[in-house]
CSV table of C-alpha atoms and ligand atoms in Angstrom, one decimal:
chain,number,residue,atom,x,y,z
A,1,MET,CA,29.9,-16.3,11.0
A,2,SER,CA,31.2,-13.3,13.0
A,3,ILE,CA,29.8,-9.8,12.4
A,4,SER,CA,32.1,-7.3,10.8
A,5,LEU,CA,31.2,-4.1,12.7
A,6,GLU,CA,33.7,-2.0,10.7
A,7,LYS,CA,31.9,-2.6,7.4
A,8,LEU,CA,28.5,-1.9,8.9
A,9,GLU,CA,29.8,1.2,10.7
A,10,GLN,CA,31.1,2.6,7.4
A,11,THR,CA,27.8,2.1,5.7
A,12,VAL,CA,26.0,3.8,8.6
A,13,ALA,CA,28.4,6.7,8.5
A,14,GLU,CA,27.7,7.2,4.7
A,15,LEU,CA,23.9,6.9,5.3
A,16,THR,CA,23.7,9.4,8.2
A,17,VAL,CA,25.6,12.4,6.7
A,18,ARG,CA,23.8,15.6,8.0
A,19,GLY,CA,21.6,17.2,5.5
A,20,LYS,CA,21.0,14.0,3.6
A,21,GLY,CA,18.3,11.3,3.7
A,22,ILE,CA,17.1,8.2,2.0
A,23,LEU,CA,14.8,7.8,-1.1
A,24,ALA,CA,12.5,4.9,-0.8
A,25,ALA,CA,12.1,3.6,-4.3
A,26,ASP,CA,11.3,0.0,-3.3
A,27,GLU,CA,7.7,-0.2,-4.4
A,28,SER,CA,6.8,-3.8,-5.3
A,29,THR,CA,5.2,-4.2,-8.8
A,30,PRO,CA,1.6,-3.9,-7.6
A,31,THR,CA,2.4,-0.7,-5.7
A,32,ILE,CA,4.3,1.0,-8.5
A,33,GLU,CA,1.5,-0.1,-10.8
A,34,LYS,CA,-1.0,1.8,-8.5
A,35,ARG,CA,1.3,4.9,-8.6
A,36,PHE,CA,1.7,4.7,-12.4
A,37,LYS,CA,-2.0,4.3,-12.9
A,38,ALA,CA,-2.7,7.6,-11.1
A,39,VAL,CA,-0.7,9.4,-13.8
A,40,ASN,CA,-1.9,7.2,-16.7
A,41,VAL,CA,1.3,5.2,-17.2
A,42,THR,CA,1.1,1.6,-18.2
A,43,CYS,CA,3.2,-0.5,-15.8
A,44,THR,CA,5.6,-2.5,-18.0
A,45,VAL,CA,9.1,-3.7,-17.2
A,46,GLU,CA,10.5,-0.9,-19.5
A,47,ALA,CA,8.4,1.8,-17.9
A,48,ARG,CA,9.6,0.8,-14.4
A,49,ARG,CA,13.2,0.8,-15.7
A,50,ASP,CA,12.8,4.2,-17.4
A,51,TYR,CA,11.3,5.7,-14.3
A,52,ARG,CA,13.9,4.3,-11.9
A,53,GLU,CA,16.7,5.3,-14.3
A,54,LEU,CA,15.2,8.8,-14.4
A,55,LEU,CA,15.3,9.0,-10.5
A,56,PHE,CA,18.8,7.6,-10.1
A,57,SER,CA,20.4,9.7,-12.8
A,58,THR,CA,19.0,13.0,-11.5
A,59,PRO,CA,22.0,15.4,-11.6
A,60,GLY,CA,23.3,16.4,-8.2
A,61,LEU,CA,21.0,14.1,-6.3
A,62,GLY,CA,23.9,12.8,-4.1
A,63,ALA,CA,24.0,16.2,-2.4
A,64,PHE,CA,20.8,15.4,-0.5
A,65,ILE,CA,20.3,11.7,-0.8
A,66,SER,CA,22.7,9.3,0.9
A,67,GLY,CA,20.9,6.0,0.1
A,68,VAL,CA,18.1,4.6,-2.1
A,69,ILE,CA,16.1,1.5,-1.2
A,70,LEU,CA,15.4,-0.6,-4.3
A,71,PHE,CA,13.0,-3.4,-5.1
A,72,ASP,CA,14.5,-6.8,-6.2
A,73,GLU,CA,13.7,-6.2,-9.9
A,74,THR,CA,15.5,-2.8,-9.9
A,75,LEU,CA,18.6,-4.1,-8.2
A,76,LYS,CA,19.1,-6.4,-11.2
A,77,GLN,CA,18.0,-4.0,-13.9
A,78,LYS,CA,20.2,-2.1,-16.4
A,79,SER,CA,19.8,1.3,-17.9
A,80,VAL,CA,19.1,1.8,-21.6
A,81,THR,CA,22.9,2.3,-22.0
A,82,ASP,CA,23.6,-1.0,-20.2
A,83,VAL,CA,24.7,0.4,-16.8
A,84,ALA,CA,23.4,-1.6,-13.8
A,85,LEU,CA,20.9,0.7,-12.0
A,86,PRO,CA,22.7,0.4,-8.6
A,87,GLN,CA,25.9,1.6,-10.3
A,88,LEU,CA,24.1,4.8,-11.4
A,89,LEU,CA,23.6,5.4,-7.7
A,90,ALA,CA,27.1,4.5,-6.6
A,91,ALA,CA,28.4,6.9,-9.3
A,92,GLN,CA,26.6,9.7,-7.5
A,93,GLY,CA,28.0,8.6,-4.1
A,94,ILE,CA,24.6,7.2,-3.1
A,95,VAL,CA,24.5,3.8,-1.2
A,96,PRO,CA,22.2,1.2,-2.8
A,97,GLY,CA,19.9,-0.7,-0.5
A,98,ILE,CA,17.2,-3.4,-0.9
A,99,LYS,CA,13.8,-4.1,0.5
A,100,VAL,CA,13.9,-7.8,1.6
A,101,ASP,CA,10.5,-8.4,3.3
A,102,MET,CA,8.0,-10.4,1.3
A,103,GLY,CA,5.0,-8.3,2.2
A,104,THR,CA,2.3,-8.7,4.9
A,105,VAL,CA,-0.2,-11.5,5.5
A,106,PRO,CA,-3.2,-11.6,7.9
A,107,LEU,CA,-2.2,-12.8,11.4
A,108,PRO,CA,-4.4,-15.8,12.0
A,109,GLY,CA,-6.7,-15.3,15.0
A,110,PHE,CA,-6.3,-11.5,15.0
A,111,PRO,CA,-8.8,-9.9,12.7
A,112,GLY,CA,-7.6,-6.7,11.1
A,113,GLU,CA,-3.9,-7.3,12.0
A,114,LYS,CA,-1.0,-8.4,9.9
A,115,VAL,CA,2.5,-9.8,10.1
A,116,THR,CA,5.3,-9.4,7.7
A,117,GLN,CA,6.8,-12.5,6.1
A,118,GLY,CA,10.2,-13.3,4.4
A,119,LEU,CA,12.5,-14.8,7.0
A,120,ASP,CA,12.9,-18.2,5.3
A,121,GLY,CA,16.0,-18.2,3.1
A,122,LEU,CA,16.7,-14.6,4.0
A,123,ALA,CA,20.5,-15.1,4.7
A,124,LEU,CA,20.9,-16.6,1.2
A,125,ARG,CA,19.0,-13.8,-0.5
A,126,LEU,CA,21.0,-11.2,1.4
A,127,SER,CA,24.3,-12.7,0.4
A,128,GLU,CA,23.1,-12.5,-3.3
A,129,TYR,CA,21.9,-8.9,-2.8
A,130,GLY,CA,25.3,-8.1,-1.3
A,131,LYS,CA,27.1,-9.4,-4.5
A,132,LEU,CA,24.8,-7.2,-6.6
A,133,GLY,CA,25.9,-4.1,-4.7
A,134,ALA,CA,23.3,-3.7,-1.9
A,135,ARG,CA,24.8,-2.5,1.4
A,136,PHE,CA,21.7,-2.0,3.5
A,137,ALA,CA,18.3,-3.6,3.7
A,138,LYS,CA,14.8,-2.7,4.7
A,139,TRP,CA,11.9,-4.7,6.3
A,140,ARG,CA,8.5,-3.1,7.0
A,141,ALA,CA,6.1,-4.1,9.7
A,142,VAL,CA,2.6,-2.7,9.6
A,143,ILE,CA,0.6,-1.8,12.7
A,144,ALA,CA,-3.0,-0.8,12.2
A,145,VAL,CA,-4.8,1.3,14.8
A,146,GLY,CA,-8.6,0.8,15.5
A,147,ALA,CA,-11.1,-0.5,18.0
A,148,GLY,CA,-9.2,-3.0,20.1
A,149,ILE,CA,-6.1,-3.0,17.9
A,150,PRO,CA,-3.2,-3.2,17.9
A,151,THR,CA,-3.1,-6.3,20.2
A,152,HIS,CA,0.0,-7.3,22.2
A,153,PRO,CA,0.4,-10.6,20.4
A,154,ALA,CA,0.4,-8.8,17.0
A,155,ILE,CA,2.9,-6.2,18.1
A,156,ALA,CA,5.1,-9.0,19.6
A,157,ALA,CA,4.9,-11.1,16.3
A,158,ASN,CA,6.0,-8.1,14.2
A,159,ALA,CA,8.7,-7.0,16.6
A,160,HIS,CA,10.1,-10.6,16.7
A,161,ALA,CA,10.3,-10.7,12.9
A,162,LEU,CA,11.9,-7.3,12.6
A,163,ALA,CA,14.6,-8.3,15.2
A,164,ARG,CA,15.3,-11.7,13.5
A,165,TYR,CA,15.6,-9.9,10.1
A,166,ALA,CA,18.0,-7.3,11.6
A,167,ALA,CA,20.2,-9.9,13.2
A,168,ILE,CA,20.4,-11.9,9.9
A,169,CYS,CA,21.3,-8.6,8.0
A,170,GLN,CA,24.1,-7.8,10.3
A,171,GLU,CA,25.5,-11.3,10.1
A,172,GLN,CA,25.5,-10.9,6.2
A,173,GLY,CA,27.2,-7.5,6.3
A,174,LEU,CA,24.2,-5.3,5.4
A,175,VAL,CA,22.9,-2.5,7.7
A,176,PRO,CA,19.3,-3.3,8.6
A,177,ILE,CA,16.7,-0.5,8.4
A,178,VAL,CA,14.0,-1.5,10.9
A,179,GLU,CA,10.6,-0.1,9.8
A,180,PRO,CA,7.7,-0.4,12.2
A,181,GLU,CA,5.0,1.6,10.6
A,182,VAL,CA,2.0,2.7,12.8
A,183,LEU,CA,-0.6,3.5,10.1
A,184,MET,CA,-2.2,6.9,9.8
A,185,ASP,CA,-5.4,5.3,8.5
A,186,GLY,CA,-8.3,5.9,10.9
A,187,ASP,CA,-9.7,8.7,13.2
A,188,HIS,CA,-7.4,8.1,16.2
A,189,THR,CA,-6.1,11.1,18.1
A,190,LEU,CA,-2.5,12.3,18.5
A,191,GLU,CA,-2.5,10.9,22.0
A,192,THR,CA,-3.6,7.4,20.8
A,193,SER,CA,-0.9,7.5,18.1
A,194,ALA,CA,1.7,8.4,20.8
A,195,HIS,CA,0.6,5.6,23.1
A,196,VAL,CA,0.6,3.0,20.3
A,197,SER,CA,4.0,4.2,19.0
A,198,GLU,CA,5.5,3.9,22.4
A,199,GLU,CA,4.3,0.4,23.0
A,200,VAL,CA,5.4,-0.7,19.5
A,201,LEU,CA,8.9,0.8,19.8
A,202,HIS,CA,9.3,-0.6,23.2
A,203,ALA,CA,8.5,-4.1,21.9
A,204,VAL,CA,10.8,-3.7,18.9
A,205,PHE,CA,13.8,-2.6,21.0
A,206,ASP,CA,13.2,-5.3,23.5
A,207,ALA,CA,13.2,-7.9,20.6
A,208,LEU,CA,16.3,-6.3,19.0
A,209,TYR,CA,18.0,-6.7,22.4
A,210,GLN,CA,16.9,-10.3,22.7
A,211,GLN,CA,18.3,-11.1,19.2
A,212,ARG,CA,21.6,-9.4,20.0
A,213,VAL,CA,21.3,-6.8,17.3
A,214,ALA,CA,24.1,-4.2,17.4
A,215,LEU,CA,22.1,-1.0,17.8
A,216,GLU,CA,25.0,1.1,16.6
A,217,CYS,CA,24.8,-0.6,13.2
A,218,MET,CA,21.1,-0.2,12.4
A,219,LEU,CA,18.8,2.6,11.4
A,220,LEU,CA,15.2,3.1,12.5
A,221,LYS,CA,12.5,4.0,10.0
A,222,PRO,CA,9.4,4.8,12.0
A,223,SER,CA,6.2,6.7,11.3
A,224,MET,CA,6.0,10.1,13.0
A,225,VAL,CA,3.5,10.5,15.8
A,226,THR,CA,0.5,12.1,14.1
A,227,PRO,CA,-3.3,11.9,14.5
A,228,GLY,CA,-5.0,9.5,12.2
A,229,SER,CA,-5.8,11.0,8.8
A,230,ALA,CA,-9.5,11.0,9.5
A,231,CYS,CA,-9.2,12.5,13.0
A,232,PRO,CA,-11.1,15.8,13.2
A,233,THR,CA,-8.3,17.4,15.2
A,234,GLN,CA,-5.1,17.5,13.1
A,235,ALA,CA,-1.7,18.6,14.5
A,236,THR,CA,0.7,21.4,13.7
A,237,PRO,CA,4.4,20.5,12.8
A,238,GLN,CA,5.3,21.7,16.3
A,239,GLN,CA,2.8,19.4,18.0
A,240,VAL,CA,3.9,16.4,15.8
A,241,ALA,CA,7.6,17.2,16.7
A,242,LEU,CA,6.8,17.4,20.4
A,243,ALA,CA,4.7,14.2,20.5
A,244,THR,CA,7.2,12.3,18.4
A,245,LEU,CA,10.4,13.3,20.2
A,246,THR,CA,8.7,12.9,23.7
A,247,CYS,CA,7.8,9.3,22.7
A,248,PHE,CA,11.1,8.5,21.0
A,249,ARG,CA,13.2,9.8,23.9
A,250,ARG,CA,11.5,7.3,26.2
A,251,VAL,CA,12.0,4.2,24.0
A,252,VAL,CA,14.7,4.6,21.3
A,253,PRO,CA,18.2,4.0,22.8
A,254,ALA,CA,20.8,6.7,22.2
A,255,ALA,CA,23.0,4.1,20.6
A,256,VAL,CA,20.8,4.1,17.5
A,257,PRO,CA,22.7,6.4,15.1
A,258,GLY,CA,19.8,7.6,12.9
A,259,ILE,CA,16.1,7.8,12.6
A,260,ASN,CA,14.8,8.1,9.1
A,261,PHE,CA,11.1,8.8,9.1
A,262,LEU,CA,8.7,7.5,6.5
A,263,SER,CA,6.1,9.9,5.1
A,264,GLY,CA,3.1,7.5,5.4
A,265,GLY,CA,0.7,9.4,3.2
A,266,GLN,CA,1.5,12.9,4.4
A,267,THR,CA,1.6,15.5,1.6
A,268,GLU,CA,5.1,16.4,0.5
A,269,SER,CA,5.1,19.8,2.2
A,270,VAL,CA,3.7,18.5,5.5
A,271,ALA,CA,6.3,15.7,5.6
A,272,THR,CA,9.0,18.3,5.1
A,273,ALA,CA,7.6,20.8,7.6
A,274,ASN,CA,7.2,18.0,10.3
A,275,LEU,CA,10.8,16.9,9.8
A,276,ASN,CA,12.0,20.4,10.0
A,277,ALA,CA,10.2,21.0,13.3
A,278,MET,CA,11.9,18.0,14.8
A,279,ASN,CA,15.3,19.3,13.7
A,280,ILE,CA,14.9,22.7,15.4
A,281,GLY,CA,17.1,22.2,18.5
A,282,ALA,CA,18.1,18.8,17.2
A,283,GLU,CA,21.5,19.1,19.0
A,284,ARG,CA,19.5,18.1,22.1
A,285,GLN,CA,18.6,14.7,20.5
A,286,PRO,CA,21.0,11.7,20.5
A,287,TRP,CA,20.2,10.5,17.0
A,288,ALA,CA,20.4,12.0,13.5
A,289,LEU,CA,16.8,12.9,12.4
A,290,SER,CA,16.2,12.5,8.7
A,291,PHE,CA,13.9,11.0,6.1
A,292,SER,CA,13.3,7.9,4.1
A,293,TYR,CA,10.4,9.1,2.1
A,294,GLY,CA,8.7,7.3,-0.8
A,295,ARG,CA,5.5,9.2,-1.8
A,296,ALA,CA,6.6,12.5,-0.3
A,297,LEU,CA,9.6,12.6,-2.6
A,298,GLN,CA,8.2,10.9,-5.7
A,299,ALA,CA,4.6,12.3,-6.0
A,300,PRO,CA,5.8,15.5,-7.8
A,301,VAL,CA,8.2,13.5,-9.9
A,302,LEU,CA,5.4,11.2,-11.2
A,303,LYS,CA,3.1,14.2,-11.9
A,304,ALA,CA,5.8,15.9,-13.9
A,305,TRP,CA,6.9,12.7,-15.8
A,306,ARG,CA,3.6,11.1,-16.8
A,307,GLY,CA,5.6,8.4,-18.8
A,308,GLU,CA,6.9,10.9,-21.4
A,309,SER,CA,10.6,10.9,-22.0
A,310,ALA,CA,10.3,14.6,-23.1
A,311,ASN,CA,9.4,15.3,-19.4
A,312,LYS,CA,12.5,13.7,-18.0
A,313,MET,CA,14.3,16.9,-17.1
A,314,ILE,CA,11.4,18.6,-15.3
A,315,ALA,CA,10.7,15.4,-13.5
A,316,GLN,CA,14.3,15.3,-12.3
A,317,GLN,CA,14.1,18.9,-11.3
A,318,ALA,CA,11.1,18.1,-9.2
A,319,LEU,CA,13.0,15.3,-7.4
A,320,TYR,CA,16.0,17.5,-6.9
A,321,GLN,CA,13.9,20.3,-5.4
A,322,ARG,CA,12.0,17.9,-3.0
A,323,ALA,CA,15.3,16.3,-1.9
A,324,GLN,CA,16.9,19.7,-1.4
A,325,LEU,CA,14.0,20.9,0.8
A,326,ASN,CA,14.1,17.7,2.9
A,327,GLY,CA,17.9,18.2,3.2
A,328,ALA,CA,17.2,21.6,4.6
A,329,ALA,CA,14.6,20.2,6.9
A,330,CYS,CA,17.2,17.7,8.3
A,331,GLN,CA,19.0,20.8,9.5
A,332,GLY,CA,16.0,22.8,10.7
A,333,ARG,CA,16.5,25.3,7.9
A,334,TYR,CA,13.4,24.8,5.9
A,335,THR,CA,10.7,27.5,5.5
A,336,ALA,CA,7.4,27.3,3.6
A,337,ALA,CA,8.6,30.2,1.4
A,338,MET,CA,11.3,27.8,0.0
A,339,GLU,CA,8.5,25.8,-1.7
A,340,ASN,CA,8.2,28.6,-4.3
A,341,THR,CA,11.8,29.1,-5.2
B,401,5MM,C1,5.6,3.1,4.3
B,401,5MM,O1,6.2,3.0,3.0
B,401,5MM,C2,7.6,3.2,2.9
B,401,5MM,C3,7.9,4.7,2.9
B,401,5MM,O2,7.1,5.3,1.9
B,401,5MM,P1,6.2,6.5,2.2
B,401,5MM,O3,7.2,7.6,2.6
B,401,5MM,O4,5.5,6.8,1.0
B,401,5MM,O5,5.3,6.2,3.4
B,401,5MM,C4,8.0,2.6,1.6
B,401,5MM,O6,9.4,2.2,1.6
B,401,5MM,C5,7.2,1.4,1.4
B,401,5MM,O7,7.6,0.4,2.3
B,401,5MM,C6,7.4,0.8,0.0
B,401,5MM,O8,7.0,1.8,-1.0
B,401,5MM,C7,6.4,-0.4,0.0
B,401,5MM,O9,6.1,-0.9,-1.1
B,401,5MM,P2,5.2,-2.3,-1.0
B,401,5MM,O10,4.9,-2.5,-2.4
B,401,5MM,O11,6.1,-3.3,-0.4
B,401,5MM,O12,4.0,-2.0,-0.1
């Protein structure tokens, strides 16, 4: 099968509109159960449907959100009024996407390290997802930082899987989001995070090259370069921006159209401030710098909703506000004072 670059380029163009980013709503059932539990919501199929319907029908969301990553169940779900959930997004001009990895498993022989699975049968699954309306996909690799890790073989195994996934996506007409996440867990310094991120991204782009992935037709979803969450010396948004951009300018080719950062456990305001700092003077960078946040967009929504339909409107307002602030951060126009408006 030959790759239709035109179709992929159109999807990339819609996803990388300046001032917009991606909402990661692709939590698997165990993960969304954990998020629901924190706000005392029982995790039933109906509760998951109601919550995702609330997110996707937020009035005006398309002004700041260009794409949403869905979980398998959500892509196939219908709203209470019988509209397919991906269609709620399309109606707002938002591109539906799908998480296609099958989670991580321990890497044999490498204690503390993991590899992501899901390549078997991927082409067939993607072709089904395409028929259901998905136009892009996501695969997450997880790199832990600690004593003696990450190792080269673990980085190589994850980079290879990411690149194979990306090549299969492009062949099936879906834009791959390539997500190598260097975890914030641990007490590592900003310098260690920069060193690990550089090594991981170098391996990922080498693997993407080897697998003949068209860099113009993919998006990168990395972690920002930050100190570990338990590091006694934390970093300002300016320090995070400098460390991240210094690292990325060395290893992320200019052909990549967009970098959509994950939030990785940062609070919502820190994730927005860090993104904003990266976008000050962004005309000097070759890529669009945006977001693909899960928790940093959804935490205030879950707190406002708490499973009560009566709270739907305030929960949607919380999502709209967070999306708007991150839209401003994509243009370097966010200030902390905007949090209170
Ligand atoms: C790293 O997580 C991704 C971005 O979310 P954050 O901004 O909260 O870090 C997110 O897409 C993540 O991959 C999914 O929520 C993962 O869910 P599962 O259940 O696969 O771990």
